[in-house]
Structure formats: C-alpha cells, structure tokens
Amino acid sequence: EIVMTQSPATLSVSPGERATLSCRASQSVISNLAWYQQKPGQAPRLLIYGASTRATGIPARFSGSGSGTEFTLTISSLQSEDLAVYYCQQYKDWPPLTFGGGTKVEIK
Amino acid sequence: EVQLVESGGGLVQPGGSLRLSCAASGFTFSRYWMSWVRQAPGKGLEWVANIRQDGSEKYYVDSVEGRFTISRDNAKDSLFLQMSSLTAEDTAIYYCARHITIFQVVTNFDHWGQGTQVTVSS
C-alpha cells in the first residue's frame, strides 16, 4: 500500500499571501496524483490531477507540481474562500486508492 | 450537469446491515468506474470500494472486504453499497464518486455526491 503523508497538518496564511502544501508518497507514483479541496460541510472537489493539471473551472491561483514521491500544491494569493482542508490522493498503484491525511488551511 | 445523489444512510446497531444507493444523472453512467469513499467524523478521506463499468471487477479496502459489497444497475443509473456486520468504526459520511478513466486506466475522482451519514451505535 502506498502511504501518502501531507504537511503541515495546519497552515495559517494571510489573505493575499502564498500557501504551500506538501504531499509525500511512500514510493513513486510518477505523476498519478490528484489534489482535492474540501470546504466545511461540503463534499470534496477536484482541483488538480496528473500532479499539475487544473480541473475545469479551478482558478489559476491553484497550481500543482512535483513527480515521483514529492508533490506541492501552491495557492499563489490566498483568498478567504480558500479556507478548506486539502487532500492529495495517489492512483498509481491500487487497491487501495490512498489519500493523505489532509492539510487544513486557515485564514490568518 | 453531473449529479450524484446518495441515500440510504441512517442509524444502525452494531452487527447490523445497511444498503446505500447513489443515483447518477447528467452523464452516461455505464461508461464510468465508480467508487464509494468515506469520511469518519473529524477524519480524512478513505476509499472504500470501486466497480468497473460493467460490474465485472470490484475492489475493496481491506477493512471492509467480506463485509461490504459494491454493485451497480446501469439500466437505472445507480450505484449501491451493501454493508453488513457494521461496527462503530464504520461510522462515517459515505460519498459516491465518479472516476476518470484514460485508455482503460482508472485515475482520479472528478465528481462527488454530497454524501450520506451512516452511524453505527447501540
């Protein structure tokens, strides 16, 4: 099973500032990685797939990078509506499909 | 517009059973792999099971293998999860999610339902 580890657990960022979230895989997933955003009380929403491709309708301030075992989700200029928990997920080797534990982004 | 609407959740006693449903609309259901993903209270996301377009392949996370059964009815655009021998650890919101498939390869989820709450308690 591929274990996904996200850091930090909580990130506090001021509006307009950059937020950098990390995700590490226990073995290479190449670029078979997705990021999801889950706002309070809502279902997850796809942000990024293929490690770096934005999903339809996702603002350009969200970007993904990395390959192999190290990945980053960057929010270039944090907006108040970006308050959420962000999850990475690998789909290279399954079952099981696995998620990271999440990073909660707070607005400072 | 793609819509996934779960139903069937509720309060069940330990050892009991429950059947979840997911009604799909806005897309050709029979062309997509589908999954169930759950989220325990205050916890992260956990993939539970998925099923191939024609139902010929099914996969489960170890913790539910032998207790849960995923199925689908393409004629009714519906996905199901039959859950039995439920324990408190199965308490969660259960989401139905659609997979993207590229050249027959299953990839990420691109649409999620709003979820249905399952609570296992005496």
PDB file of C-alpha atoms in Angstrom:
ATOM      1  CA  GLU A   1       0.000   0.000   0.000  1.00  0.00           C
ATOM      2  CA  ILE A   2       1.262   3.463  -0.919  1.00  0.00           C
ATOM      3  CA  VAL A   3       1.148   5.749   2.105  1.00  0.00           C
ATOM      4  CA  MET A   4       0.551   9.441   1.453  1.00  0.00           C
ATOM      5  CA  THR A   5       1.834  11.946   4.013  1.00  0.00           C
ATOM      6  CA  GLN A   6       0.811  15.598   3.979  1.00  0.00           C
ATOM      7  CA  SER A   7       2.436  18.512   5.752  1.00  0.00           C
ATOM      8  CA  PRO A   8       1.851  20.675   7.586  1.00  0.00           C
ATOM      9  CA  ALA A   9      -1.348  19.495   9.255  1.00  0.00           C
ATOM     10  CA  THR A  10      -2.487  23.101   9.603  1.00  0.00           C
ATOM     11  CA  LEU A  11      -1.354  26.161   7.676  1.00  0.00           C
ATOM     12  CA  SER A  12      -2.288  29.696   8.674  1.00  0.00           C
ATOM     13  CA  VAL A  13      -1.871  32.251   5.891  1.00  0.00           C
ATOM     14  CA  SER A  14      -2.863  35.891   5.500  1.00  0.00           C
ATOM     15  CA  PRO A  15      -5.107  36.884   2.599  1.00  0.00           C
ATOM     16  CA  GLY A  16      -3.072  37.634  -0.491  1.00  0.00           C
ATOM     17  CA  GLU A  17      -0.122  35.584   0.696  1.00  0.00           C
ATOM     18  CA  ARG A  18       1.189  32.351  -0.807  1.00  0.00           C
ATOM     19  CA  ALA A  19       0.253  28.974   0.667  1.00  0.00           C
ATOM     20  CA  THR A  20       2.465  25.955   0.013  1.00  0.00           C
ATOM     21  CA  LEU A  21       1.178  22.485   0.852  1.00  0.00           C
ATOM     22  CA  SER A  22       3.272  19.332   0.637  1.00  0.00           C
ATOM     23  CA  CYS A  23       2.434  15.718  -0.088  1.00  0.00           C
ATOM     24  CA  ARG A  24       4.872  12.826   0.021  1.00  0.00           C
ATOM     25  CA  ALA A  25       4.325   9.291  -1.281  1.00  0.00           C
ATOM     26  CA  SER A  26       5.979   6.264   0.300  1.00  0.00           C
ATOM     27  CA  GLN A  27       7.010   5.113  -3.185  1.00  0.00           C
ATOM     28  CA  SER A  28       6.966   6.687  -6.595  1.00  0.00           C
ATOM     29  CA  VAL A  29       3.543   7.449  -8.056  1.00  0.00           C
ATOM     30  CA  ILE A  30       5.139   9.155 -11.072  1.00  0.00           C
ATOM     31  CA  SER A  31       2.560  11.889 -11.777  1.00  0.00           C
ATOM     32  CA  ASN A  32      -0.519   9.883 -10.802  1.00  0.00           C
ATOM     33  CA  LEU A  33      -1.556  12.323  -8.115  1.00  0.00           C
ATOM     34  CA  ALA A  34      -4.633  14.455  -7.532  1.00  0.00           C
ATOM     35  CA  TRP A  35      -5.472  17.249  -5.115  1.00  0.00           C
ATOM     36  CA  TYR A  36      -8.928  17.877  -3.683  1.00  0.00           C
ATOM     37  CA  GLN A  37     -10.382  20.771  -1.747  1.00  0.00           C
ATOM     38  CA  GLN A  38     -12.988  20.159   0.934  1.00  0.00           C
ATOM     39  CA  LYS A  39     -14.712  23.195   2.389  1.00  0.00           C
ATOM     40  CA  PRO A  40     -16.527  22.897   5.726  1.00  0.00           C
ATOM     41  CA  GLY A  41     -19.700  20.856   5.404  1.00  0.00           C
ATOM     42  CA  GLN A  42     -19.146  20.124   1.731  1.00  0.00           C
ATOM     43  CA  ALA A  43     -18.049  17.224  -0.414  1.00  0.00           C
ATOM     44  CA  PRO A  44     -14.507  17.204  -1.805  1.00  0.00           C
ATOM     45  CA  ARG A  45     -13.886  18.944  -5.108  1.00  0.00           C
ATOM     46  CA  LEU A  46     -11.192  18.056  -7.636  1.00  0.00           C
ATOM     47  CA  LEU A  47      -8.546  20.762  -8.001  1.00  0.00           C
ATOM     48  CA  ILE A  48      -5.558  19.165  -9.715  1.00  0.00           C
ATOM     49  CA  TYR A  49      -4.931  15.865 -11.497  1.00  0.00           C
ATOM     50  CA  GLY A  50      -1.865  14.428 -13.153  1.00  0.00           C
ATOM     51  CA  ALA A  51       0.088  16.284 -10.448  1.00  0.00           C
ATOM     52  CA  SER A  52      -0.127  19.615 -12.287  1.00  0.00           C
ATOM     53  CA  THR A  53      -3.252  19.919 -14.459  1.00  0.00           C
ATOM     54  CA  ARG A  54      -6.002  22.130 -13.122  1.00  0.00           C
ATOM     55  CA  ALA A  55      -9.502  20.704 -13.280  1.00  0.00           C
ATOM     56  CA  THR A  56     -12.224  22.547 -15.142  1.00  0.00           C
ATOM     57  CA  GLY A  57     -13.209  25.818 -13.503  1.00  0.00           C
ATOM     58  CA  ILE A  58     -10.371  25.891 -10.989  1.00  0.00           C
ATOM     59  CA  PRO A  59      -8.826  29.365 -10.590  1.00  0.00           C
ATOM     60  CA  ALA A  60      -5.308  29.918 -11.861  1.00  0.00           C
ATOM     61  CA  ARG A  61      -4.062  30.757  -8.354  1.00  0.00           C
ATOM     62  CA  PHE A  62      -4.067  27.000  -7.669  1.00  0.00           C
ATOM     63  CA  SER A  63      -1.090  25.127  -9.104  1.00  0.00           C
ATOM     64  CA  GLY A  64       0.402  21.694  -8.609  1.00  0.00           C
ATOM     65  CA  SER A  65       3.936  20.478  -9.106  1.00  0.00           C
ATOM     66  CA  GLY A  66       6.186  17.527  -8.438  1.00  0.00           C
ATOM     67  CA  SER A  67       6.644  13.954  -9.541  1.00  0.00           C
ATOM     68  CA  GLY A  68       7.786  10.675  -8.088  1.00  0.00           C
ATOM     69  CA  THR A  69       7.365  10.985  -4.344  1.00  0.00           C
ATOM     70  CA  GLU A  70       7.303  14.733  -3.662  1.00  0.00           C
ATOM     71  CA  PHE A  71       4.412  16.998  -4.607  1.00  0.00           C
ATOM     72  CA  THR A  72       3.334  20.535  -3.880  1.00  0.00           C
ATOM     73  CA  LEU A  73       0.054  22.407  -4.090  1.00  0.00           C
ATOM     74  CA  THR A  74       0.507  26.172  -4.209  1.00  0.00           C
ATOM     75  CA  ILE A  75      -2.159  28.796  -3.735  1.00  0.00           C
ATOM     76  CA  SER A  76      -0.434  31.877  -5.096  1.00  0.00           C
ATOM     77  CA  SER A  77      -2.614  34.518  -3.452  1.00  0.00           C
ATOM     78  CA  LEU A  78      -4.868  33.162  -0.745  1.00  0.00           C
ATOM     79  CA  GLN A  79      -8.489  34.241  -0.783  1.00  0.00           C
ATOM     80  CA  SER A  80     -10.920  33.960   2.122  1.00  0.00           C
ATOM     81  CA  GLU A  81     -12.933  31.374   0.204  1.00  0.00           C
ATOM     82  CA  ASP A  82      -9.897  29.082   0.118  1.00  0.00           C
ATOM     83  CA  LEU A  83     -10.491  28.137   3.757  1.00  0.00           C
ATOM     84  CA  ALA A  84     -10.655  24.359   3.483  1.00  0.00           C
ATOM     85  CA  VAL A  85      -8.904  21.059   4.010  1.00  0.00           C
ATOM     86  CA  TYR A  86      -6.791  19.923   1.071  1.00  0.00           C
ATOM     87  CA  TYR A  87      -6.134  16.262   0.328  1.00  0.00           C
ATOM     88  CA  CYS A  88      -3.726  14.576  -2.042  1.00  0.00           C
ATOM     89  CA  GLN A  89      -4.531  11.156  -3.497  1.00  0.00           C
ATOM     90  CA  GLN A  90      -2.486   8.671  -5.496  1.00  0.00           C
ATOM     91  CA  TYR A  91      -3.890   6.470  -8.229  1.00  0.00           C
ATOM     92  CA  LYS A  92      -0.667   4.822  -9.412  1.00  0.00           C
ATOM     93  CA  ASP A  93      -0.970   1.530  -7.537  1.00  0.00           C
ATOM     94  CA  TRP A  94      -4.235   0.279  -6.160  1.00  0.00           C
ATOM     95  CA  PRO A  95      -6.130  -1.198  -4.465  1.00  0.00           C
ATOM     96  CA  PRO A  96      -6.196   0.578  -2.241  1.00  0.00           C
ATOM     97  CA  LEU A  97      -6.510   4.085  -3.603  1.00  0.00           C
ATOM     98  CA  THR A  98      -4.984   6.207  -0.865  1.00  0.00           C
ATOM     99  CA  PHE A  99      -5.312   9.755   0.405  1.00  0.00           C
ATOM    100  CA  GLY A 100      -3.053  11.876   2.518  1.00  0.00           C
ATOM    101  CA  GLY A 101      -4.277  12.952   5.931  1.00  0.00           C
ATOM    102  CA  GLY A 102      -5.061  16.468   4.741  1.00  0.00           C
ATOM    103  CA  THR A 103      -3.800  19.987   5.338  1.00  0.00           C
ATOM    104  CA  LYS A 104      -6.182  22.473   6.884  1.00  0.00           C
ATOM    105  CA  VAL A 105      -5.703  25.989   5.518  1.00  0.00           C
ATOM    106  CA  GLU A 106      -6.727  28.726   7.894  1.00  0.00           C
ATOM    107  CA  ILE A 107      -7.016  32.415   7.145  1.00  0.00           C
ATOM    108  CA  LYS A 108      -4.739  34.430   9.426  1.00  0.00           C
TER     109      LYS A 108
ATOM    110  CA  GLU B   1     -24.726  18.703 -15.234  1.00  0.00           C
ATOM    111  CA  VAL B   2     -23.245  15.685 -13.480  1.00  0.00           C
ATOM    112  CA  GLN B   3     -25.163  14.815 -10.319  1.00  0.00           C
ATOM    113  CA  LEU B   4     -24.574  12.071  -7.783  1.00  0.00           C
ATOM    114  CA  VAL B   5     -27.141  11.759  -5.012  1.00  0.00           C
ATOM    115  CA  GLU B   6     -26.599   9.318  -2.171  1.00  0.00           C
ATOM    116  CA  SER B   7     -29.304   7.907   0.049  1.00  0.00           C
ATOM    117  CA  GLY B   8     -29.901   5.087   2.496  1.00  0.00           C
ATOM    118  CA  GLY B   9     -27.798   6.240   5.415  1.00  0.00           C
ATOM    119  CA  GLY B  10     -29.016   6.222   8.984  1.00  0.00           C
ATOM    120  CA  LEU B  11     -28.557   4.865  12.483  1.00  0.00           C
ATOM    121  CA  VAL B  12     -27.882   1.143  12.748  1.00  0.00           C
ATOM    122  CA  GLN B  13     -26.890  -1.085  15.639  1.00  0.00           C
ATOM    123  CA  PRO B  14     -23.504  -2.807  15.767  1.00  0.00           C
ATOM    124  CA  GLY B  15     -23.662  -6.006  13.754  1.00  0.00           C
ATOM    125  CA  GLY B  16     -26.444  -4.639  11.609  1.00  0.00           C
ATOM    126  CA  SER B  17     -26.730  -4.039   7.894  1.00  0.00           C
ATOM    127  CA  LEU B  18     -27.482  -1.103   5.637  1.00  0.00           C
ATOM    128  CA  ARG B  19     -27.724  -0.549   1.899  1.00  0.00           C
ATOM    129  CA  LEU B  20     -26.590   2.721   0.400  1.00  0.00           C
ATOM    130  CA  SER B  21     -27.656   3.963  -3.007  1.00  0.00           C
ATOM    131  CA  CYS B  22     -26.266   6.588  -5.356  1.00  0.00           C
ATOM    132  CA  ALA B  23     -28.428   7.943  -8.164  1.00  0.00           C
ATOM    133  CA  ALA B  24     -26.425   9.290 -11.081  1.00  0.00           C
ATOM    134  CA  SER B  25     -27.580  11.757 -13.720  1.00  0.00           C
ATOM    135  CA  GLY B  26     -26.163  14.138 -16.301  1.00  0.00           C
ATOM    136  CA  PHE B  27     -23.747  11.626 -17.821  1.00  0.00           C
ATOM    137  CA  THR B  28     -23.626   8.134 -19.315  1.00  0.00           C
ATOM    138  CA  PHE B  29     -23.311   6.164 -16.107  1.00  0.00           C
ATOM    139  CA  SER B  30     -22.427   2.885 -17.797  1.00  0.00           C
ATOM    140  CA  ARG B  31     -19.176   4.354 -19.158  1.00  0.00           C
ATOM    141  CA  TYR B  32     -17.575   5.099 -15.804  1.00  0.00           C
ATOM    142  CA  TRP B  33     -15.865   3.291 -12.965  1.00  0.00           C
ATOM    143  CA  MET B  34     -17.493   4.341  -9.703  1.00  0.00           C
ATOM    144  CA  SER B  35     -16.324   4.383  -6.094  1.00  0.00           C
ATOM    145  CA  TRP B  36     -17.506   4.773  -2.547  1.00  0.00           C
ATOM    146  CA  VAL B  37     -15.325   6.942  -0.310  1.00  0.00           C
ATOM    147  CA  ARG B  38     -15.987   7.541   3.373  1.00  0.00           C
ATOM    148  CA  GLN B  39     -15.048  10.099   5.975  1.00  0.00           C
ATOM    149  CA  ALA B  40     -15.250   9.340   9.679  1.00  0.00           C
ATOM    150  CA  PRO B  41     -16.171  12.234  11.998  1.00  0.00           C
ATOM    151  CA  GLY B  42     -13.353  14.775  12.050  1.00  0.00           C
ATOM    152  CA  LYS B  43     -11.124  12.498   9.983  1.00  0.00           C
ATOM    153  CA  GLY B  44      -9.765  12.339   6.445  1.00  0.00           C
ATOM    154  CA  LEU B  45     -10.952  10.583   3.329  1.00  0.00           C
ATOM    155  CA  GLU B  46     -10.800   6.799   2.954  1.00  0.00           C
ATOM    156  CA  TRP B  47     -11.507   4.952  -0.273  1.00  0.00           C
ATOM    157  CA  VAL B  48     -13.860   2.030   0.386  1.00  0.00           C
ATOM    158  CA  ALA B  49     -14.587   0.234  -2.879  1.00  0.00           C
ATOM    159  CA  ASN B  50     -14.917   0.642  -6.614  1.00  0.00           C
ATOM    160  CA  ILE B  51     -16.527  -1.130  -9.535  1.00  0.00           C
ATOM    161  CA  ARG B  52     -15.834  -1.384 -13.246  1.00  0.00           C
ATOM    162  CA  GLN B  53     -18.263  -0.046 -15.803  1.00  0.00           C
ATOM    163  CA  ASP B  54     -19.898  -3.434 -16.427  1.00  0.00           C
ATOM    164  CA  GLY B  55     -19.614  -4.641 -12.846  1.00  0.00           C
ATOM    165  CA  SER B  56     -17.092  -7.347 -13.755  1.00  0.00           C
ATOM    166  CA  GLU B  57     -14.371  -6.022 -11.460  1.00  0.00           C
ATOM    167  CA  LYS B  58     -14.772  -4.902  -7.865  1.00  0.00           C
ATOM    168  CA  TYR B  59     -12.135  -3.867  -5.364  1.00  0.00           C
ATOM    169  CA  TYR B  60     -12.281  -3.142  -1.657  1.00  0.00           C
ATOM    170  CA  VAL B  61     -10.158  -1.688   1.111  1.00  0.00           C
ATOM    171  CA  ASP B  62      -9.046  -4.493   3.435  1.00  0.00           C
ATOM    172  CA  SER B  63     -11.093  -3.244   6.389  1.00  0.00           C
ATOM    173  CA  VAL B  64     -14.406  -3.847   4.581  1.00  0.00           C
ATOM    174  CA  GLU B  65     -13.511  -6.906   2.476  1.00  0.00           C
ATOM    175  CA  GLY B  66     -16.049  -9.650   3.109  1.00  0.00           C
ATOM    176  CA  ARG B  67     -18.491  -7.308   4.851  1.00  0.00           C
ATOM    177  CA  PHE B  68     -19.334  -4.758   2.132  1.00  0.00           C
ATOM    178  CA  THR B  69     -20.472  -5.413  -1.412  1.00  0.00           C
ATOM    179  CA  ILE B  70     -20.451  -2.822  -4.169  1.00  0.00           C
ATOM    180  CA  SER B  71     -22.803  -3.223  -7.110  1.00  0.00           C
ATOM    181  CA  ARG B  72     -24.448  -1.205  -9.833  1.00  0.00           C
ATOM    182  CA  ASP B  73     -27.511  -1.177 -12.062  1.00  0.00           C
ATOM    183  CA  ASN B  74     -26.625   0.552 -15.314  1.00  0.00           C
ATOM    184  CA  ALA B  75     -30.231   0.398 -16.503  1.00  0.00           C
ATOM    185  CA  LYS B  76     -31.207   2.551 -13.521  1.00  0.00           C
ATOM    186  CA  ASP B  77     -28.032   4.670 -13.387  1.00  0.00           C
ATOM    187  CA  SER B  78     -27.480   3.582  -9.818  1.00  0.00           C
ATOM    188  CA  LEU B  79     -24.608   2.525  -7.590  1.00  0.00           C
ATOM    189  CA  PHE B  80     -25.041   0.564  -4.374  1.00  0.00           C
ATOM    190  CA  LEU B  81     -23.096  -0.395  -1.279  1.00  0.00           C
ATOM    191  CA  GLN B  82     -24.440  -3.262   0.802  1.00  0.00           C
ATOM    192  CA  MET B  83     -22.879  -3.078   4.262  1.00  0.00           C
ATOM    193  CA  SER B  84     -23.106  -5.816   6.870  1.00  0.00           C
ATOM    194  CA  SER B  85     -21.522  -6.692  10.226  1.00  0.00           C
ATOM    195  CA  LEU B  86     -21.236  -2.993  10.872  1.00  0.00           C
ATOM    196  CA  THR B  87     -19.087  -1.681  13.713  1.00  0.00           C
ATOM    197  CA  ALA B  88     -18.597   1.747  15.257  1.00  0.00           C
ATOM    198  CA  GLU B  89     -15.510   2.135  13.056  1.00  0.00           C
ATOM    199  CA  ASP B  90     -17.802   2.214  10.007  1.00  0.00           C
ATOM    200  CA  THR B  91     -19.476   5.401  11.245  1.00  0.00           C
ATOM    201  CA  ALA B  92     -18.825   7.983   8.548  1.00  0.00           C
ATOM    202  CA  ILE B  93     -20.212  10.055   5.748  1.00  0.00           C
ATOM    203  CA  TYR B  94     -20.248   7.871   2.652  1.00  0.00           C
ATOM    204  CA  TYR B  95     -19.638   9.578  -0.675  1.00  0.00           C
ATOM    205  CA  CYS B  96     -20.290   8.246  -4.133  1.00  0.00           C
ATOM    206  CA  ALA B  97     -17.608   9.387  -6.591  1.00  0.00           C
ATOM    207  CA  ARG B  98     -17.007   9.061 -10.317  1.00  0.00           C
ATOM    208  CA  HIS B  99     -13.634   8.018 -11.706  1.00  0.00           C
ATOM    209  CA  ILE B 100     -11.928   9.418 -14.737  1.00  0.00           C
ATOM    210  CA  THR B 101     -10.677   6.599 -16.958  1.00  0.00           C
ATOM    211  CA  ILE B 102      -7.993   7.226 -19.536  1.00  0.00           C
ATOM    212  CA  PHE B 103      -7.333   4.464 -22.078  1.00  0.00           C
ATOM    213  CA  GLN B 104      -8.961   1.953 -19.696  1.00  0.00           C
ATOM    214  CA  VAL B 105      -6.767   3.125 -16.806  1.00  0.00           C
ATOM    215  CA  VAL B 106      -8.587   4.224 -13.674  1.00  0.00           C
ATOM    216  CA  THR B 107      -7.415   7.574 -12.394  1.00  0.00           C
ATOM    217  CA  ASN B 108      -8.732  10.238 -10.010  1.00  0.00           C
ATOM    218  CA  PHE B 109     -12.267  11.166  -8.990  1.00  0.00           C
ATOM    219  CA  ASP B 110     -13.796  14.078 -10.851  1.00  0.00           C
ATOM    220  CA  HIS B 111     -17.277  14.306  -9.338  1.00  0.00           C
ATOM    221  CA  TRP B 112     -18.574  13.570  -5.857  1.00  0.00           C
ATOM    222  CA  GLY B 113     -22.005  13.369  -4.309  1.00  0.00           C
ATOM    223  CA  GLN B 114     -22.919  15.220  -1.142  1.00  0.00           C
ATOM    224  CA  GLY B 115     -22.727  12.095   0.967  1.00  0.00           C
ATOM    225  CA  THR B 116     -24.993  10.130   3.286  1.00  0.00           C
ATOM    226  CA  GLN B 117     -24.356   9.722   7.009  1.00  0.00           C
ATOM    227  CA  VAL B 118     -24.021   6.256   8.480  1.00  0.00           C
ATOM    228  CA  THR B 119     -23.944   5.976  12.260  1.00  0.00           C
ATOM    229  CA  VAL B 120     -23.315   2.652  13.959  1.00  0.00           C
ATOM    230  CA  SER B 121     -24.312   2.795  17.591  1.00  0.00           C
ATOM    231  CA  SER B 122     -26.394   0.957  20.156  1.00  0.00           C
TER     232      SER B 122
END
